[in-house]
Amino acid sequence: EAQVTQNPRYLITVTGKKLTVTCSQNMNHEYMSWYRQDPGLGLRQIYYSMNVEVTDKGDVPEGYKVSRKEKRNFPLILESPSPNQTSLYFCASSFRRSGTGTYEQYFGPGTRLTVT
Amino acid sequence: QKEVEQNSGPLSVPEGAIASLNCTYSDRVSQSFFWYRQYSGKSPELIMSIYSNGDKEDGRFTAQLNKASQYVSLLIRDSQPSDSATYLCAVNKIQGAQKLVFGQGTRLTINP
């Protein structure tokens, strides 16, 4: 089954304790992204990756790191989490449709993170 | 001014009627436009994409794009209770790259 998986789905942690949220896709998509979703602010892009070893900042990259060492995996790293990073996080992967040259994006199930 | 704006709703529509969802965007160079549906507690699901001016129909859904007015809409015909969800408008500003900007979403409720 084609899918994007994230782990963990739920995480409660304390300020300053480094954590990693994993994201994996089995569709051989080149493009992957991380978003956070907050009430009243909607979905905001944190980082995106256009291919292995190619990443770029989205709209809210501060406090986050990513890496793309393999095509299928795109982990999100919070080196020193703070309470303002409490949010619902989504990983997404996308492919470029030939002909139109546009992208279709598929989201993972989400990770609910609470930082106390 | 927000880059992508939607009326947050809630929008309440009787079952069987047409639901009309609207979205405006600020950047004229925007290339691609998408509508996602998100059920409560779930991840967004792509339901429509549109790239050229005019209408695009897929089943009960019709997306409309007017680049001159910087306006995108989604029509849902014969609305069903299962259509009750939050609908997110997204705009891709950069051709050749995946950089989506989302609106805050419109919460739609279909009343039986």
PDB file of C-alpha atoms in Angstrom:
ATOM      1  CA  GLU A   1       0.000   0.000   0.000  1.00  0.00           C
ATOM      2  CA  ALA A   2       1.316   3.431  -1.008  1.00  0.00           C
ATOM      3  CA  GLN A   3       1.698   5.524   2.103  1.00  0.00           C
ATOM      4  CA  VAL A   4       3.564   8.062   4.166  1.00  0.00           C
ATOM      5  CA  THR A   5       4.296   6.943   7.708  1.00  0.00           C
ATOM      6  CA  GLN A   6       5.315   8.996  10.721  1.00  0.00           C
ATOM      7  CA  ASN A   7       6.550   7.983  14.119  1.00  0.00           C
ATOM      8  CA  PRO A   8       5.735   8.550  16.847  1.00  0.00           C
ATOM      9  CA  ARG A   9       2.088   9.539  16.419  1.00  0.00           C
ATOM     10  CA  TYR A  10       1.954  11.130  19.852  1.00  0.00           C
ATOM     11  CA  LEU A  11       4.791  12.501  21.936  1.00  0.00           C
ATOM     12  CA  ILE A  12       4.960  14.398  25.204  1.00  0.00           C
ATOM     13  CA  THR A  13       8.395  15.685  26.102  1.00  0.00           C
ATOM     14  CA  VAL A  14      10.120  18.327  28.195  1.00  0.00           C
ATOM     15  CA  THR A  15      11.840  21.529  27.186  1.00  0.00           C
ATOM     16  CA  GLY A  16      15.340  21.006  25.863  1.00  0.00           C
ATOM     17  CA  LYS A  17      15.241  17.253  25.342  1.00  0.00           C
ATOM     18  CA  LYS A  18      16.274  16.511  21.767  1.00  0.00           C
ATOM     19  CA  LEU A  19      13.805  14.528  19.725  1.00  0.00           C
ATOM     20  CA  THR A  20      13.391  13.170  16.219  1.00  0.00           C
ATOM     21  CA  VAL A  21      10.169  12.526  14.349  1.00  0.00           C
ATOM     22  CA  THR A  22      10.655  10.047  11.545  1.00  0.00           C
ATOM     23  CA  CYS A  23       8.928  10.153   8.183  1.00  0.00           C
ATOM     24  CA  SER A  24       9.075   7.493   5.513  1.00  0.00           C
ATOM     25  CA  GLN A  25       7.380   7.054   2.133  1.00  0.00           C
ATOM     26  CA  ASN A  26       7.239   4.018  -0.103  1.00  0.00           C
ATOM     27  CA  MET A  27       6.194   5.746  -3.331  1.00  0.00           C
ATOM     28  CA  ASN A  28       9.678   6.705  -4.555  1.00  0.00           C
ATOM     29  CA  HIS A  29       8.688  10.364  -4.456  1.00  0.00           C
ATOM     30  CA  GLU A  30      11.444  12.896  -4.896  1.00  0.00           C
ATOM     31  CA  TYR A  31       9.836  15.664  -2.898  1.00  0.00           C
ATOM     32  CA  MET A  32       9.123  15.634   0.805  1.00  0.00           C
ATOM     33  CA  SER A  33       7.995  18.324   3.237  1.00  0.00           C
ATOM     34  CA  TRP A  34       7.299  18.960   6.878  1.00  0.00           C
ATOM     35  CA  TYR A  35       4.418  21.110   8.100  1.00  0.00           C
ATOM     36  CA  ARG A  36       3.050  22.191  11.426  1.00  0.00           C
ATOM     37  CA  GLN A  37      -0.611  22.906  11.979  1.00  0.00           C
ATOM     38  CA  ASP A  38      -1.787  25.260  14.694  1.00  0.00           C
ATOM     39  CA  PRO A  39      -5.294  26.599  15.453  1.00  0.00           C
ATOM     40  CA  GLY A  40      -5.818  29.951  13.781  1.00  0.00           C
ATOM     41  CA  LEU A  41      -2.556  29.696  11.841  1.00  0.00           C
ATOM     42  CA  GLY A  42      -3.282  26.789   9.550  1.00  0.00           C
ATOM     43  CA  LEU A  43      -0.664  24.588   7.920  1.00  0.00           C
ATOM     44  CA  ARG A  44       2.776  26.130   7.636  1.00  0.00           C
ATOM     45  CA  GLN A  45       5.724  24.613   5.859  1.00  0.00           C
ATOM     46  CA  ILE A  46       8.818  24.032   8.002  1.00  0.00           C
ATOM     47  CA  TYR A  47      11.275  22.496   5.535  1.00  0.00           C
ATOM     48  CA  TYR A  48      11.116  20.769   2.207  1.00  0.00           C
ATOM     49  CA  SER A  49      13.416  18.549   0.216  1.00  0.00           C
ATOM     50  CA  MET A  50      13.587  18.233  -3.527  1.00  0.00           C
ATOM     51  CA  ASN A  51      15.819  15.159  -3.510  1.00  0.00           C
ATOM     52  CA  VAL A  52      18.488  13.332  -1.525  1.00  0.00           C
ATOM     53  CA  GLU A  53      20.827  15.817   0.161  1.00  0.00           C
ATOM     54  CA  VAL A  54      18.761  18.775  -1.166  1.00  0.00           C
ATOM     55  CA  THR A  55      16.739  20.629   1.451  1.00  0.00           C
ATOM     56  CA  ASP A  56      15.452  24.173   1.853  1.00  0.00           C
ATOM     57  CA  LYS A  57      13.679  26.263   4.446  1.00  0.00           C
ATOM     58  CA  GLY A  58       9.974  26.735   4.413  1.00  0.00           C
ATOM     59  CA  ASP A  59       8.122  29.512   6.187  1.00  0.00           C
ATOM     60  CA  VAL A  60       8.834  28.542   9.813  1.00  0.00           C
ATOM     61  CA  PRO A  61      12.213  26.733   9.962  1.00  0.00           C
ATOM     62  CA  GLU A  62      13.499  28.196  13.241  1.00  0.00           C
ATOM     63  CA  GLY A  63      14.166  25.546  15.877  1.00  0.00           C
ATOM     64  CA  TYR A  64      14.044  22.636  13.445  1.00  0.00           C
ATOM     65  CA  LYS A  65      16.524  20.615  11.426  1.00  0.00           C
ATOM     66  CA  VAL A  66      16.033  18.059   8.709  1.00  0.00           C
ATOM     67  CA  SER A  67      18.150  15.661   6.728  1.00  0.00           C
ATOM     68  CA  ARG A  68      17.573  13.658   3.566  1.00  0.00           C
ATOM     69  CA  LYS A  69      20.175  10.935   3.339  1.00  0.00           C
ATOM     70  CA  GLU A  70      17.861   8.462   1.629  1.00  0.00           C
ATOM     71  CA  LYS A  71      15.058   9.103  -0.792  1.00  0.00           C
ATOM     72  CA  ARG A  72      12.416   7.412   1.351  1.00  0.00           C
ATOM     73  CA  ASN A  73      13.205   9.074   4.707  1.00  0.00           C
ATOM     74  CA  PHE A  74      12.956  12.682   5.845  1.00  0.00           C
ATOM     75  CA  PRO A  75      13.318  12.999   9.645  1.00  0.00           C
ATOM     76  CA  LEU A  76      12.476  16.178  11.542  1.00  0.00           C
ATOM     77  CA  ILE A  77      14.839  17.014  14.391  1.00  0.00           C
ATOM     78  CA  LEU A  78      14.138  19.326  17.302  1.00  0.00           C
ATOM     79  CA  GLU A  79      17.500  19.881  18.960  1.00  0.00           C
ATOM     80  CA  SER A  80      16.113  21.785  21.946  1.00  0.00           C
ATOM     81  CA  PRO A  81      12.323  21.728  21.927  1.00  0.00           C
ATOM     82  CA  SER A  82      10.407  24.586  23.491  1.00  0.00           C
ATOM     83  CA  PRO A  83       6.714  24.880  24.470  1.00  0.00           C
ATOM     84  CA  ASN A  84       5.985  27.026  21.379  1.00  0.00           C
ATOM     85  CA  GLN A  85       6.785  23.964  19.262  1.00  0.00           C
ATOM     86  CA  THR A  86       3.778  22.173  20.694  1.00  0.00           C
ATOM     87  CA  SER A  87       1.801  21.446  17.554  1.00  0.00           C
ATOM     88  CA  LEU A  88       0.462  18.873  15.126  1.00  0.00           C
ATOM     89  CA  TYR A  89       3.140  17.936  12.614  1.00  0.00           C
ATOM     90  CA  PHE A  90       2.592  16.474   9.178  1.00  0.00           C
ATOM     91  CA  CYS A  91       5.081  14.970   6.797  1.00  0.00           C
ATOM     92  CA  ALA A  92       4.184  14.903   3.108  1.00  0.00           C
ATOM     93  CA  SER A  93       5.654  13.488  -0.051  1.00  0.00           C
ATOM     94  CA  SER A  94       4.878  14.503  -3.583  1.00  0.00           C
ATOM     95  CA  PHE A  95       5.629  13.652  -7.160  1.00  0.00           C
ATOM     96  CA  ARG A  96       5.698  15.769 -10.255  1.00  0.00           C
ATOM     97  CA  ARG A  97       3.004  14.735 -12.686  1.00  0.00           C
ATOM     98  CA  SER A  98       4.350  14.533 -16.221  1.00  0.00           C
ATOM     99  CA  GLY A  99       2.526  16.633 -18.763  1.00  0.00           C
ATOM    100  CA  THR A 100       1.297  19.299 -16.383  1.00  0.00           C
ATOM    101  CA  GLY A 101       4.577  19.501 -14.461  1.00  0.00           C
ATOM    102  CA  THR A 102       2.623  20.030 -11.270  1.00  0.00           C
ATOM    103  CA  TYR A 103       2.924  18.334  -7.940  1.00  0.00           C
ATOM    104  CA  GLU A 104       0.495  16.122  -6.088  1.00  0.00           C
ATOM    105  CA  GLN A 105       1.159  15.873  -2.407  1.00  0.00           C
ATOM    106  CA  TYR A 106       0.257  13.092   0.010  1.00  0.00           C
ATOM    107  CA  PHE A 107       0.283  13.589   3.764  1.00  0.00           C
ATOM    108  CA  GLY A 108       1.265  11.274   6.573  1.00  0.00           C
ATOM    109  CA  PRO A 109      -1.096  10.669   9.517  1.00  0.00           C
ATOM    110  CA  GLY A 110       0.419  13.374  11.725  1.00  0.00           C
ATOM    111  CA  THR A 111       2.396  13.552  14.968  1.00  0.00           C
ATOM    112  CA  ARG A 112       0.921  15.385  17.916  1.00  0.00           C
ATOM    113  CA  LEU A 113       3.777  16.859  19.927  1.00  0.00           C
ATOM    114  CA  THR A 114       3.467  18.445  23.356  1.00  0.00           C
ATOM    115  CA  VAL A 115       6.462  20.174  24.912  1.00  0.00           C
ATOM    116  CA  THR A 116       6.123  21.002  28.606  1.00  0.00           C
TER     117      THR A 116
ATOM    118  CA  GLN B   1      -2.347  40.655   4.002  1.00  0.00           C
ATOM    119  CA  LYS B   2      -2.226  36.883   4.190  1.00  0.00           C
ATOM    120  CA  GLU B   3      -0.870  35.108   1.146  1.00  0.00           C
ATOM    121  CA  VAL B   4      -3.859  32.776   0.934  1.00  0.00           C
ATOM    122  CA  GLU B   5      -7.164  33.769   2.493  1.00  0.00           C
ATOM    123  CA  GLN B   6     -10.271  31.735   3.166  1.00  0.00           C
ATOM    124  CA  ASN B   7     -13.388  32.422   5.145  1.00  0.00           C
ATOM    125  CA  SER B   8     -12.973  30.235   8.214  1.00  0.00           C
ATOM    126  CA  GLY B   9     -16.700  29.555   8.445  1.00  0.00           C
ATOM    127  CA  PRO B  10     -18.386  27.564   9.670  1.00  0.00           C
ATOM    128  CA  LEU B  11     -20.337  27.220   6.457  1.00  0.00           C
ATOM    129  CA  SER B  12     -23.565  25.327   6.881  1.00  0.00           C
ATOM    130  CA  VAL B  13     -25.294  23.817   3.835  1.00  0.00           C
ATOM    131  CA  PRO B  14     -28.347  21.549   3.647  1.00  0.00           C
ATOM    132  CA  GLU B  15     -27.887  18.059   2.280  1.00  0.00           C
ATOM    133  CA  GLY B  16     -28.301  17.939  -1.489  1.00  0.00           C
ATOM    134  CA  ALA B  17     -27.478  21.619  -2.007  1.00  0.00           C
ATOM    135  CA  ILE B  18     -24.362  23.133  -3.587  1.00  0.00           C
ATOM    136  CA  ALA B  19     -21.571  24.115  -1.229  1.00  0.00           C
ATOM    137  CA  SER B  20     -19.381  26.969  -2.461  1.00  0.00           C
ATOM    138  CA  LEU B  21     -15.954  27.535  -0.939  1.00  0.00           C
ATOM    139  CA  ASN B  22     -13.798  30.508  -1.827  1.00  0.00           C
ATOM    140  CA  CYS B  23     -10.119  31.368  -1.672  1.00  0.00           C
ATOM    141  CA  THR B  24      -8.107  34.414  -2.672  1.00  0.00           C
ATOM    142  CA  TYR B  25      -4.336  34.673  -3.013  1.00  0.00           C
ATOM    143  CA  SER B  26      -2.040  37.657  -3.064  1.00  0.00           C
ATOM    144  CA  ASP B  27       0.897  36.651  -5.261  1.00  0.00           C
ATOM    145  CA  ARG B  28       0.192  37.005  -8.968  1.00  0.00           C
ATOM    146  CA  VAL B  29       3.024  34.658  -9.928  1.00  0.00           C
ATOM    147  CA  SER B  30       1.308  31.702  -8.267  1.00  0.00           C
ATOM    148  CA  GLN B  31       1.233  28.751 -10.617  1.00  0.00           C
ATOM    149  CA  SER B  32      -0.772  25.871  -9.185  1.00  0.00           C
ATOM    150  CA  PHE B  33      -3.787  25.689  -6.929  1.00  0.00           C
ATOM    151  CA  PHE B  34      -5.081  22.866  -4.799  1.00  0.00           C
ATOM    152  CA  TRP B  35      -8.010  21.982  -2.601  1.00  0.00           C
ATOM    153  CA  TYR B  36      -7.522  19.608   0.306  1.00  0.00           C
ATOM    154  CA  ARG B  37     -10.141  18.107   2.562  1.00  0.00           C
ATOM    155  CA  GLN B  38      -9.309  17.471   6.214  1.00  0.00           C
ATOM    156  CA  TYR B  39     -11.551  15.549   8.544  1.00  0.00           C
ATOM    157  CA  SER B  40     -11.218  16.295  12.226  1.00  0.00           C
ATOM    158  CA  GLY B  41      -8.103  14.633  13.637  1.00  0.00           C
ATOM    159  CA  LYS B  42      -6.972  13.391  10.226  1.00  0.00           C
ATOM    160  CA  SER B  43      -4.412  14.470   7.666  1.00  0.00           C
ATOM    161  CA  PRO B  44      -5.240  16.629   4.628  1.00  0.00           C
ATOM    162  CA  GLU B  45      -6.317  14.766   1.516  1.00  0.00           C
ATOM    163  CA  LEU B  46      -5.894  16.195  -1.978  1.00  0.00           C
ATOM    164  CA  ILE B  47      -9.235  16.405  -3.775  1.00  0.00           C
ATOM    165  CA  MET B  48      -8.713  18.859  -6.628  1.00  0.00           C
ATOM    166  CA  SER B  49      -5.918  20.647  -8.445  1.00  0.00           C
ATOM    167  CA  ILE B  50      -6.222  23.376 -11.065  1.00  0.00           C
ATOM    168  CA  TYR B  51      -3.614  25.217 -13.083  1.00  0.00           C
ATOM    169  CA  SER B  52      -5.402  27.164 -15.827  1.00  0.00           C
ATOM    170  CA  ASN B  53      -8.183  29.694 -15.821  1.00  0.00           C
ATOM    171  CA  GLY B  54     -11.652  28.230 -15.992  1.00  0.00           C
ATOM    172  CA  ASP B  55     -13.434  25.265 -14.501  1.00  0.00           C
ATOM    173  CA  LYS B  56     -12.253  21.741 -13.769  1.00  0.00           C
ATOM    174  CA  GLU B  57     -14.781  19.092 -12.854  1.00  0.00           C
ATOM    175  CA  ASP B  58     -14.242  15.797 -11.059  1.00  0.00           C
ATOM    176  CA  GLY B  59     -17.387  13.980 -10.006  1.00  0.00           C
ATOM    177  CA  ARG B  60     -19.351  16.192  -7.637  1.00  0.00           C
ATOM    178  CA  PHE B  61     -16.455  18.636  -7.294  1.00  0.00           C
ATOM    179  CA  THR B  62     -15.722  21.622  -9.532  1.00  0.00           C
ATOM    180  CA  ALA B  63     -12.717  23.876  -9.074  1.00  0.00           C
ATOM    181  CA  GLN B  64     -12.774  27.331 -10.613  1.00  0.00           C
ATOM    182  CA  LEU B  65      -9.755  29.544 -11.180  1.00  0.00           C
ATOM    183  CA  ASN B  66      -9.640  33.211 -12.132  1.00  0.00           C
ATOM    184  CA  LYS B  67      -6.037  34.402 -12.201  1.00  0.00           C
ATOM    185  CA  ALA B  68      -6.966  37.973 -13.099  1.00  0.00           C
ATOM    186  CA  SER B  69      -9.026  38.237  -9.915  1.00  0.00           C
ATOM    187  CA  GLN B  70      -6.618  35.964  -7.963  1.00  0.00           C
ATOM    188  CA  TYR B  71      -9.515  33.817  -6.935  1.00  0.00           C
ATOM    189  CA  VAL B  72     -10.035  30.068  -6.617  1.00  0.00           C
ATOM    190  CA  SER B  73     -13.246  28.348  -5.639  1.00  0.00           C
ATOM    191  CA  LEU B  74     -14.517  24.856  -4.995  1.00  0.00           C
ATOM    192  CA  LEU B  75     -18.098  23.825  -5.646  1.00  0.00           C
ATOM    193  CA  ILE B  76     -19.504  20.641  -4.166  1.00  0.00           C
ATOM    194  CA  ARG B  77     -22.738  19.522  -5.830  1.00  0.00           C
ATOM    195  CA  ASP B  78     -25.315  17.309  -4.153  1.00  0.00           C
ATOM    196  CA  SER B  79     -23.644  17.824  -0.778  1.00  0.00           C
ATOM    197  CA  GLN B  80     -23.579  14.826   1.536  1.00  0.00           C
ATOM    198  CA  PRO B  81     -23.074  14.672   5.314  1.00  0.00           C
ATOM    199  CA  SER B  82     -19.766  12.901   4.571  1.00  0.00           C
ATOM    200  CA  ASP B  83     -18.569  16.128   2.933  1.00  0.00           C
ATOM    201  CA  SER B  84     -18.542  17.789   6.363  1.00  0.00           C
ATOM    202  CA  ALA B  85     -14.889  18.663   6.911  1.00  0.00           C
ATOM    203  CA  THR B  86     -12.432  21.537   6.768  1.00  0.00           C
ATOM    204  CA  TYR B  87     -11.398  22.475   3.232  1.00  0.00           C
ATOM    205  CA  LEU B  88      -7.931  23.899   2.735  1.00  0.00           C
ATOM    206  CA  CYS B  89      -6.905  25.986  -0.233  1.00  0.00           C
ATOM    207  CA  ALA B  90      -3.208  25.763  -1.166  1.00  0.00           C
ATOM    208  CA  VAL B  91      -1.127  27.707  -3.642  1.00  0.00           C
ATOM    209  CA  ASN B  92       2.211  26.740  -5.147  1.00  0.00           C
ATOM    210  CA  LYS B  93       4.141  29.896  -5.895  1.00  0.00           C
ATOM    211  CA  ILE B  94       7.238  28.531  -7.503  1.00  0.00           C
ATOM    212  CA  GLN B  95       7.130  26.631 -10.767  1.00  0.00           C
ATOM    213  CA  GLY B  96       9.384  23.607 -10.643  1.00  0.00           C
ATOM    214  CA  ALA B  97       9.458  23.419  -6.877  1.00  0.00           C
ATOM    215  CA  GLN B  98       7.128  22.238  -4.184  1.00  0.00           C
ATOM    216  CA  LYS B  99       6.480  25.207  -1.936  1.00  0.00           C
ATOM    217  CA  LEU B 100       2.883  25.272  -0.847  1.00  0.00           C
ATOM    218  CA  VAL B 101       1.200  28.036   1.094  1.00  0.00           C
ATOM    219  CA  PHE B 102      -2.082  27.060   2.740  1.00  0.00           C
ATOM    220  CA  GLY B 103      -5.078  29.085   3.735  1.00  0.00           C
ATOM    221  CA  GLN B 104      -6.500  28.605   7.201  1.00  0.00           C
ATOM    222  CA  GLY B 105      -9.318  26.454   5.900  1.00  0.00           C
ATOM    223  CA  THR B 106     -13.104  26.698   5.788  1.00  0.00           C
ATOM    224  CA  ARG B 107     -15.111  24.427   8.037  1.00  0.00           C
ATOM    225  CA  LEU B 108     -18.077  23.011   6.140  1.00  0.00           C
ATOM    226  CA  THR B 109     -21.054  21.328   7.767  1.00  0.00           C
ATOM    227  CA  ILE B 110     -23.679  19.522   5.698  1.00  0.00           C
ATOM    228  CA  ASN B 111     -26.983  19.287   7.533  1.00  0.00           C
ATOM    229  CA  PRO B 112     -29.158  16.215   6.859  1.00  0.00           C
TER     230      PRO B 112
END
